[in-house]
Coordinates of C-alpha atoms and ligand atoms in Angstrom, one line a residue:
X1261 CA -85.4 -57.7 -18.6
X1262 CA -85.2 -61.0 -20.4
X1263 CA -81.4 -61.0 -21.5
X1264 CA -80.2 -62.3 -24.9
X1265 CA -77.9 -64.7 -23.1
X1266 CA -76.8 -65.7 -19.5
X1267 CA -74.9 -68.1 -17.5
X1268 CA -76.6 -70.9 -15.5
X1269 CA -74.8 -71.6 -12.1
X1270 CA -76.2 -74.4 -9.9
X1271 CA -75.1 -75.9 -6.5
X1272 CA -72.5 -78.2 -8.0
X1273 CA -70.9 -75.3 -9.7
X1274 CA -70.8 -73.3 -6.5
X1275 CA -69.4 -76.4 -4.6
X1276 CA -66.7 -76.7 -7.1
X1277 CA -65.4 -73.1 -6.8
X1278 CA -65.9 -73.3 -2.9
X1279 CA -63.6 -76.4 -2.8
X1280 CA -60.9 -74.6 -4.8
X1281 CA -61.0 -71.5 -2.5
X1282 CA -60.5 -73.8 0.6
X1283 CA -57.6 -75.7 -1.1
X1284 CA -53.9 -74.9 -1.4
X1285 CA -54.1 -73.8 -5.1
X1286 CA -56.0 -70.8 -6.3
X1287 CA -54.0 -70.8 -9.5
X1288 CA -51.4 -73.3 -11.2
X1289 CA -52.9 -76.1 -9.3
X1290 CA -54.6 -79.4 -10.3
X1291 CA -57.9 -78.0 -11.5
X1292 CA -56.5 -76.6 -14.7
X1293 CA -55.0 -79.8 -16.2
X1294 CA -58.1 -81.7 -15.0
X1295 CA -60.3 -79.4 -16.9
X1296 CA -58.0 -79.4 -19.9
X1297 CA -58.0 -83.2 -20.1
X1298 CA -61.8 -83.3 -19.7
X1299 CA -62.3 -80.8 -22.4
X1300 CA -59.9 -82.5 -24.7
X1301 CA -61.5 -85.9 -24.1
X1302 CA -65.0 -84.6 -24.5
X1303 CA -64.3 -82.9 -27.9
X1304 CA -62.0 -85.6 -29.1
X1305 CA -58.9 -83.5 -29.2
X1306 CA -55.4 -84.6 -28.3
X1307 CA -54.4 -81.5 -26.3
X1308 CA -56.0 -78.6 -24.6
X1309 CA -54.5 -75.4 -23.2
X1310 CA -56.8 -73.4 -20.9
X1311 CA -56.3 -69.6 -20.8
X1312 CA -57.7 -66.5 -19.3
X1313 CA -60.2 -65.8 -22.3
X1314 CA -60.8 -66.8 -25.9
X1315 CA -59.1 -63.6 -27.2
X1316 CA -55.9 -64.7 -25.5
X1317 CA -56.3 -68.2 -26.9
X1318 CA -56.7 -66.7 -30.4
X1319 CA -53.5 -64.5 -29.8
X1320 CA -51.5 -67.5 -28.6
X1321 CA -52.8 -69.5 -31.5
X1322 CA -51.4 -66.9 -33.9
X1323 CA -48.1 -66.9 -32.0
X1324 CA -47.9 -70.7 -32.0
X1325 CA -48.4 -70.7 -35.8
X1326 CA -45.6 -68.1 -36.2
X1327 CA -47.9 -65.4 -37.5
X1328 CA -46.0 -62.1 -37.6
X1329 CA -45.6 -58.8 -39.4
X1330 CA -45.2 -60.3 -42.6
X1331 CA -48.2 -62.6 -42.4
X1332 CA -51.6 -62.4 -43.9
X1333 CA -54.7 -63.6 -41.8
X1334 CA -58.2 -63.8 -43.2
X1335 CA -61.4 -64.1 -41.3
X1336 CA -65.2 -63.5 -41.5
X1337 CA -66.4 -59.8 -41.2
X1338 CA -69.4 -61.2 -39.3
X1339 CA -67.7 -61.9 -36.0
X1340 CA -66.6 -60.4 -32.7
X1341 CA -63.6 -58.1 -33.3
X1342 CA -61.3 -60.5 -31.3
X1343 CA -61.2 -62.9 -34.4
X1344 CA -59.3 -60.2 -36.3
X1345 CA -57.6 -58.4 -33.5
X1346 CA -55.6 -61.4 -32.6
X1347 CA -53.7 -61.2 -35.9
X1348 CA -53.1 -57.5 -35.4
X1349 CA -51.6 -58.1 -32.1
X1350 CA -48.7 -59.9 -33.9
X1351 CA -48.6 -57.2 -36.6
X1352 CA -50.1 -59.3 -39.3
X1353 CA -52.2 -57.8 -42.1
X1354 CA -55.9 -58.7 -41.8
X1355 CA -58.3 -59.2 -44.6
X1356 CA -61.9 -60.6 -44.8
X1357 CA -64.0 -63.1 -46.7
X1358 CA -67.6 -62.2 -47.2
X1359 CA -70.4 -64.4 -45.8
X1360 CA -72.9 -66.7 -47.2
X1361 CA -76.3 -64.9 -46.9
X1362 CA -78.0 -68.2 -46.0
X1363 CA -75.7 -69.5 -43.2
X1364 CA -74.2 -66.1 -42.1
X1365 CA -70.8 -68.1 -42.0
X1366 CA -67.9 -67.2 -44.3
X1367 CA -68.7 -68.0 -47.9
X1368 CA -66.8 -70.9 -49.5
X1369 CA -67.3 -69.7 -53.0
X1370 CA -66.1 -66.2 -51.9
X1371 CA -63.2 -67.8 -50.3
X1372 CA -62.3 -69.9 -53.3
X1373 CA -62.5 -66.8 -55.6
X1374 CA -60.4 -64.7 -53.2
X1375 CA -57.7 -67.4 -52.9
X1376 CA -57.4 -67.8 -56.8
X1377 CA -56.9 -64.0 -57.1
X1378 CA -54.5 -63.9 -54.2
X1379 CA -52.4 -66.7 -55.8
X1380 CA -52.1 -64.7 -59.0
X1381 CA -51.0 -61.6 -57.0
X1382 CA -48.7 -63.4 -54.6
X1383 CA -50.8 -62.4 -51.6
X1384 CA -52.1 -65.9 -50.3
X1385 CA -53.1 -65.8 -46.5
X1386 CA -50.9 -67.6 -44.0
X1387 CA -53.8 -68.4 -41.7
X1388 CA -57.6 -68.5 -42.2
X1389 CA -59.8 -68.0 -39.0
X1390 CA -63.3 -69.3 -39.8
X1391 CA -65.9 -68.4 -37.2
X1392 CA -68.7 -70.8 -36.4
X1393 CA -71.3 -68.0 -36.2
X1394 CA -74.1 -68.6 -33.7
X1395 CA -72.6 -72.0 -33.0
X1396 CA -73.1 -73.3 -36.6
X1397 CA -70.0 -74.9 -38.0
X1398 CA -68.5 -73.6 -41.1
X1399 CA -67.9 -75.8 -44.2
X1400 CA -64.8 -77.3 -42.7
X1401 CA -64.2 -80.0 -45.1
X1402 CA -63.9 -77.5 -48.0
X1403 CA -61.8 -75.2 -45.8
X1404 CA -59.5 -78.1 -45.1
X1405 CA -59.2 -78.9 -48.8
X1406 CA -58.3 -75.3 -49.7
X1407 CA -55.9 -75.1 -46.9
X1408 CA -54.0 -78.0 -48.3
X1409 CA -54.2 -76.7 -51.8
X1410 CA -53.1 -73.2 -51.0
X1411 CA -50.8 -74.0 -48.0
X1412 CA -52.4 -72.0 -45.2
X1413 CA -53.1 -72.9 -41.6
X1414 CA -56.5 -72.9 -39.9
X1415 CA -57.6 -71.6 -36.5
X1416 CA -61.2 -72.2 -35.8
X1417 CA -62.8 -69.4 -33.8
X1418 CA -65.3 -71.8 -32.2
X1419 CA -66.2 -69.3 -29.4
X1420 CA -69.9 -69.9 -30.1
X1421 CA -69.6 -73.6 -30.8
X1422 CA -68.6 -75.8 -27.8
X1423 CA -70.5 -79.0 -28.5
X1424 CA -71.4 -78.3 -32.1
X1425 CA -70.9 -81.2 -34.5
X1426 CA -69.7 -81.2 -38.2
X1427 CA -70.2 -84.4 -40.2
X1428 CA -70.6 -86.5 -37.1
X1429 CA -67.6 -85.2 -35.3
X1430 CA -67.5 -82.7 -32.4
X1431 CA -65.9 -79.3 -33.1
X1432 CA -62.3 -79.7 -31.8
X1433 CA -61.9 -83.0 -33.6
X1434 CA -63.2 -82.2 -37.1
X1435 CA -59.6 -82.7 -38.3
X1436 CA -59.7 -79.7 -40.6
X1437 CA -58.2 -77.1 -38.2
X1438 CA -54.7 -76.7 -36.6
X1439 CA -56.1 -75.1 -33.5
X1440 CA -59.7 -74.7 -32.3
X1441 CA -60.6 -71.9 -29.8
X1442 CA -63.6 -71.9 -27.4
X1443 CA -64.8 -69.0 -25.3
X1444 CA -66.2 -69.4 -21.7
X1445 CA -67.6 -66.0 -21.3
X1446 CA -70.9 -66.0 -19.4
X1447 CA -73.1 -65.5 -22.6
X1448 CA -71.5 -68.5 -24.3
X1449 CA -72.5 -72.2 -24.0
X1450 CA -70.6 -72.9 -20.9
X1451 CA -68.8 -70.5 -18.6
X1452 CA -65.7 -70.0 -16.5
X1453 CA -66.6 -66.3 -16.0
X1454 CA -63.7 -65.2 -18.1
X1455 CA -61.9 -68.0 -19.9
X1456 CA -61.0 -69.7 -23.1
X1457 CA -59.2 -72.8 -24.4
X1458 CA -57.2 -73.9 -27.4
X1459 CA -57.5 -77.4 -28.6
X1460 CA -55.0 -79.1 -31.1
X1461 CA -53.8 -82.5 -32.1
X1462 CA -50.3 -81.3 -32.5
X1463 CA -47.9 -82.0 -29.6
X1464 CA -45.5 -79.1 -30.9
X1465 CA -48.4 -76.6 -31.1
X1466 CA -49.8 -77.6 -27.6
X1467 CA -46.2 -77.2 -26.1
X1468 CA -45.9 -73.8 -27.7
X1469 CA -49.3 -72.6 -26.6
X1470 CA -48.5 -73.8 -23.0
X1471 CA -45.1 -72.1 -23.0
X1472 CA -46.5 -68.8 -24.3
X1473 CA -49.3 -68.8 -21.8
X1474 CA -47.0 -68.6 -19.0
X1475 CA -44.3 -66.0 -20.0
X1476 CA -42.5 -68.3 -22.3
X1477 CA -40.9 -69.9 -19.1
X1478 CA -40.1 -73.5 -18.9
X1479 CA -38.9 -75.6 -15.9
X1480 CA -38.4 -78.7 -18.2
X1481 CA -34.7 -79.5 -18.2
X1482 CA -35.0 -81.2 -21.7
X1483 CA -36.1 -77.8 -23.1
X1484 CA -33.5 -75.7 -21.5
X1485 CA -30.6 -74.2 -23.4
X1486 CA -28.2 -73.8 -20.5
X1487 CA -27.2 -76.1 -17.6
X1488 CA -29.4 -75.6 -14.5
X1489 CA -27.3 -73.9 -11.8
X1490 CA -29.6 -75.2 -9.1
X1491 CA -33.0 -76.8 -8.4
X1492 CA -34.7 -73.3 -8.5
X1493 CA -33.6 -72.8 -12.1
X1494 CA -36.0 -71.9 -14.9
X1495 CA -35.5 -70.3 -18.3
X1496 CA -37.5 -67.9 -20.4
X1497 CA -37.2 -69.2 -23.9
X1498 CA -39.3 -66.6 -25.7
X1499 CA -41.5 -63.7 -25.0
X1500 CA -44.8 -65.0 -23.5
X1501 CA -47.6 -63.6 -21.4
X1502 CA -49.5 -64.3 -18.3
X1503 CA -52.7 -65.7 -19.9
X1504 CA -53.3 -68.3 -17.4
X1505 CA -56.7 -69.6 -16.2
X1506 CA -57.2 -69.8 -12.4
X1507 CA -58.1 -73.0 -10.6
X1508 CA -61.4 -71.5 -9.6
X1509 CA -62.2 -70.9 -13.1
X1510 CA -61.1 -74.3 -14.2
X1511 CA -63.1 -76.0 -11.5
X1512 CA -66.1 -74.1 -12.5
X1513 CA -65.4 -75.1 -16.2
X1514 CA -65.2 -78.8 -15.2
X1515 CA -68.3 -78.6 -13.2
X1516 CA -70.2 -76.9 -16.2
X1517 CA -68.8 -79.5 -18.5
X1518 CA -70.7 -82.1 -16.6
X1519 CA -73.8 -80.1 -17.5
X1520 CA -72.9 -79.5 -21.2
X1521 CA -75.2 -82.0 -22.8
X1522 CA -78.1 -80.6 -20.7
X1523 CA -77.1 -77.0 -21.9
X1524 CA -77.1 -78.2 -25.5
X1525 CA -80.3 -80.1 -25.3
X1526 CA -82.1 -77.1 -23.8
X1527 CA -80.8 -74.8 -26.4
X1528 CA -81.9 -77.2 -29.2
X1529 CA -85.3 -77.4 -27.7
X1530 CA -85.7 -73.6 -27.5
X1531 CA -84.4 -73.2 -31.0
X1532 CA -87.0 -75.8 -32.3
X1533 CA -89.7 -73.7 -30.6
X1534 CA -88.4 -70.4 -32.3
X1535 CA -88.1 -72.2 -35.5
X1536 CA -91.8 -73.3 -35.2
X1537 CA -93.1 -69.9 -34.2
X1538 CA -93.0 -69.0 -37.9
X1539 CA -92.1 -65.3 -37.8
X1540 CA -92.1 -63.5 -41.1
X1541 CA -88.4 -63.1 -40.7
X1542 CA -85.2 -64.5 -42.3
X1543 CA -83.2 -66.9 -40.2
X1544 CA -80.0 -68.9 -40.3
X1545 CA -80.2 -71.9 -42.6
X1546 CA -78.5 -75.0 -41.0
X1547 CA -77.2 -77.6 -43.4
X1548 CA -78.1 -81.2 -42.2
X1549 CA -74.5 -82.5 -42.1
X1550 CA -73.8 -80.5 -38.9
X1551 CA -75.4 -79.6 -35.5
X1552 CA -75.2 -76.0 -34.2
X1553 CA -74.4 -75.5 -30.5
X1554 CA -77.1 -72.7 -30.8
X1555 CA -75.2 -69.9 -29.0
X1556 CA -77.4 -67.3 -30.7
X1557 CA -80.8 -67.2 -32.5
X1558 CA -80.3 -64.5 -35.1
X1559 CA -83.2 -63.3 -37.2
X1560 CA -83.4 -60.9 -40.2
X1561 CA -86.0 -58.2 -40.2
X1562 CA -86.4 -55.6 -43.0
X1563 CA -83.5 -53.1 -42.7
X1564 CA -85.7 -50.0 -42.6
X1565 CA -87.7 -51.6 -39.5
X1566 CA -84.7 -53.1 -37.6
X1567 CA -84.1 -50.1 -35.3
X1568 CA -87.7 -49.9 -34.4
X1569 CA -88.2 -53.5 -33.9
X1570 CA -85.1 -53.6 -31.6
X1571 CA -86.2 -50.6 -29.7
X1572 CA -89.8 -51.9 -29.2
X1573 CA -88.5 -55.2 -28.0
X1574 CA -86.1 -53.5 -25.6
X1575 CA -89.1 -51.3 -24.5
X1576 CA -90.9 -54.6 -23.7
X1577 CA -88.0 -55.7 -21.6
X1578 CA -86.7 -58.1 -24.0
X1579 CA -82.8 -57.8 -24.0
X1580 CA -82.3 -58.4 -27.8
X1581 CA -78.9 -57.7 -29.2
X1582 CA -77.2 -57.3 -32.6
X1583 CA -74.5 -59.7 -33.8
X1584 CA -72.3 -58.3 -35.5
X1585 CA -71.3 -54.9 -36.7
X1586 CA -69.1 -56.1 -39.5
X1587 CA -65.5 -55.9 -38.2
X1588 CA -64.2 -54.0 -41.2
X1589 CA -66.7 -51.1 -40.5
X1590 CA -65.2 -50.3 -37.0
X1591 CA -63.1 -47.0 -37.1
X1592 CA -60.0 -49.0 -36.3
X1593 CA -60.3 -51.1 -39.4
X1594 CA -61.4 -48.2 -41.5
X1595 CA -58.1 -46.6 -40.7
X1596 CA -56.4 -49.7 -42.1
X1597 CA -58.1 -49.0 -45.4
X1598 CA -61.4 -50.9 -45.3
X1599 CA -64.6 -49.2 -46.5
X1600 CA -68.4 -49.7 -46.3
X1601 CA -69.3 -51.8 -49.4
X1602 CA -66.2 -54.0 -49.2
X1603 CA -68.1 -57.0 -47.9
X1604 CA -71.7 -56.4 -48.9
X1605 CA -73.3 -59.7 -47.8
X1606 CA -72.0 -59.0 -44.2
X1607 CA -73.2 -55.5 -44.3
X1608 CA -76.7 -56.4 -45.7
X1609 CA -76.9 -59.2 -43.0
X1610 CA -75.9 -56.7 -40.2
X1611 CA -78.6 -54.1 -41.4
X1612 CA -81.3 -56.7 -40.8
X1613 CA -79.9 -58.6 -37.7
X1614 CA -81.4 -59.0 -34.3
X1615 CA -80.5 -61.7 -31.9
X1616 CA -83.4 -63.1 -29.8
X1617 CA -83.0 -64.4 -26.2
X1618 CA -81.5 -67.8 -26.0
X1619 CA -80.0 -69.4 -22.9
X1620 CA -80.3 -72.5 -20.8
X1621 CA -82.6 -70.9 -18.1
X1622 CA -85.0 -69.3 -20.5
X1623 CA -88.4 -70.5 -19.7
X1624 CA -91.0 -71.5 -22.2
X1625 CA -93.4 -68.8 -21.0
X1626 CA -90.8 -66.2 -21.4
X1627 CA -90.0 -67.5 -24.9
X1628 CA -93.7 -67.3 -25.7
X1629 CA -93.8 -63.7 -24.5
X1630 CA -90.8 -62.9 -26.8
X1631 CA -92.6 -64.6 -29.8
X1632 CA -95.9 -62.8 -29.2
X1633 CA -94.1 -59.4 -28.7
X1634 CA -92.1 -59.8 -31.9
X1635 CA -95.0 -61.0 -34.0
X1636 CA -97.1 -58.0 -32.7
X1637 CA -94.4 -55.5 -33.3
X1638 CA -93.8 -56.7 -36.8
X1639 CA -97.4 -56.7 -37.7
X1640 CA -97.9 -53.2 -36.4
X1641 CA -94.9 -51.9 -38.2
X1642 CA -95.7 -53.5 -41.5
X1643 CA -99.2 -52.3 -41.4
X1644 CA -98.3 -48.9 -40.1
Ligands
LIG752 C1 -66.9 -64.1 -27.4 C2 -66.0 -64.2 -28.6 C3 -64.6 -64.1 -28.7 C4 -63.8 -63.6 -27.5 O1 -64.1 -64.3 -26.3 P1 -63.5 -63.8 -24.9 O2 -63.5 -65.1 -24.1 O3 -64.5 -62.8 -24.4 O4 -62.1 -63.2 -25.1 C5 -63.9 -64.3 -29.7 N1 -64.6 -64.6 -30.9 C6 -65.9 -64.7 -30.9 C7 -66.6 -65.1 -32.2 C8 -66.7 -64.5 -29.8 O5 -68.1 -64.6 -29.9

């Protein structure tokens, strides 16, 4: 089976993990801050806090921005459930903004309209979580302007978008978000097995993220509320979690970061080949002021054929997938009051969606096979 995505682990990655396993520190050692500093520097952010997965990073981001039961958080329905669940973890009310049918990202006109209505009703969001779907950055300048005008904060779910660029700046330093989150799950651009990171330019937010990552505990005397009664003393200041990344993971992440430019270049080349294949399918439109990290290659096939195309590709050992079932259509979100039809563009997109294989190790011959199979299947189905 040719999978839709997979990691690439080379000898330098293995050596990095091996060195940690032989060292004194499997966790809470020097590999984590080294990885954090390297990621922050590469992306052009001031601070980075590495955690056990991106879902945890999104949860911490909500906590750091004081999102709670009285808060409203909006995100895109065309995303993995974690983009919305993070707000539910802290008891906030979740709502969605429909997508742009060309970019498959959150629609700026839909956002502007919804914000104007929310202002009239007194239901403005506290936080917006734009998602850079498939690695393509959202319209962050417009998001940033609306954030200023209506007074909400912004968490970028950049799980797909490590290495993407927006108006000449890497995601993580666009200046239009309070916190940026990346995922290092094996199907993403670079991996730490499980892992995630939160980037920010705010020292206060960075300190809060770091505190909450490790139980809300501090050993910093300047932060303590009581006098230390010995050198062993530490204080829990608020209710945090164990969301730490291990040193093995951080060492793998650091090693993978040295290969990131190669990962991105390979994905770009494969995407150019898919673009040139000229399938009779809809595809993501990519505005020229931004560069996708190309996590996914989503196509649109006629909705009545989607299931057959999917099944026949799988039968041909091509591990296609579908991204995403609109979040509001899941039973958990239906129980919160959402219905089919609430976000028609996301639903229409989903009904036609298939993600083709795209990953660093995908060989051109394999990609040509995918292209041939897809063209043949479409031809047969349209004729038949
Ligand atoms: C993968 C993903 C996440 C969650 O990442 P984990 O590291 O698996 O927790 C969140 N949001 C989006 C858009 C994702 O694709």
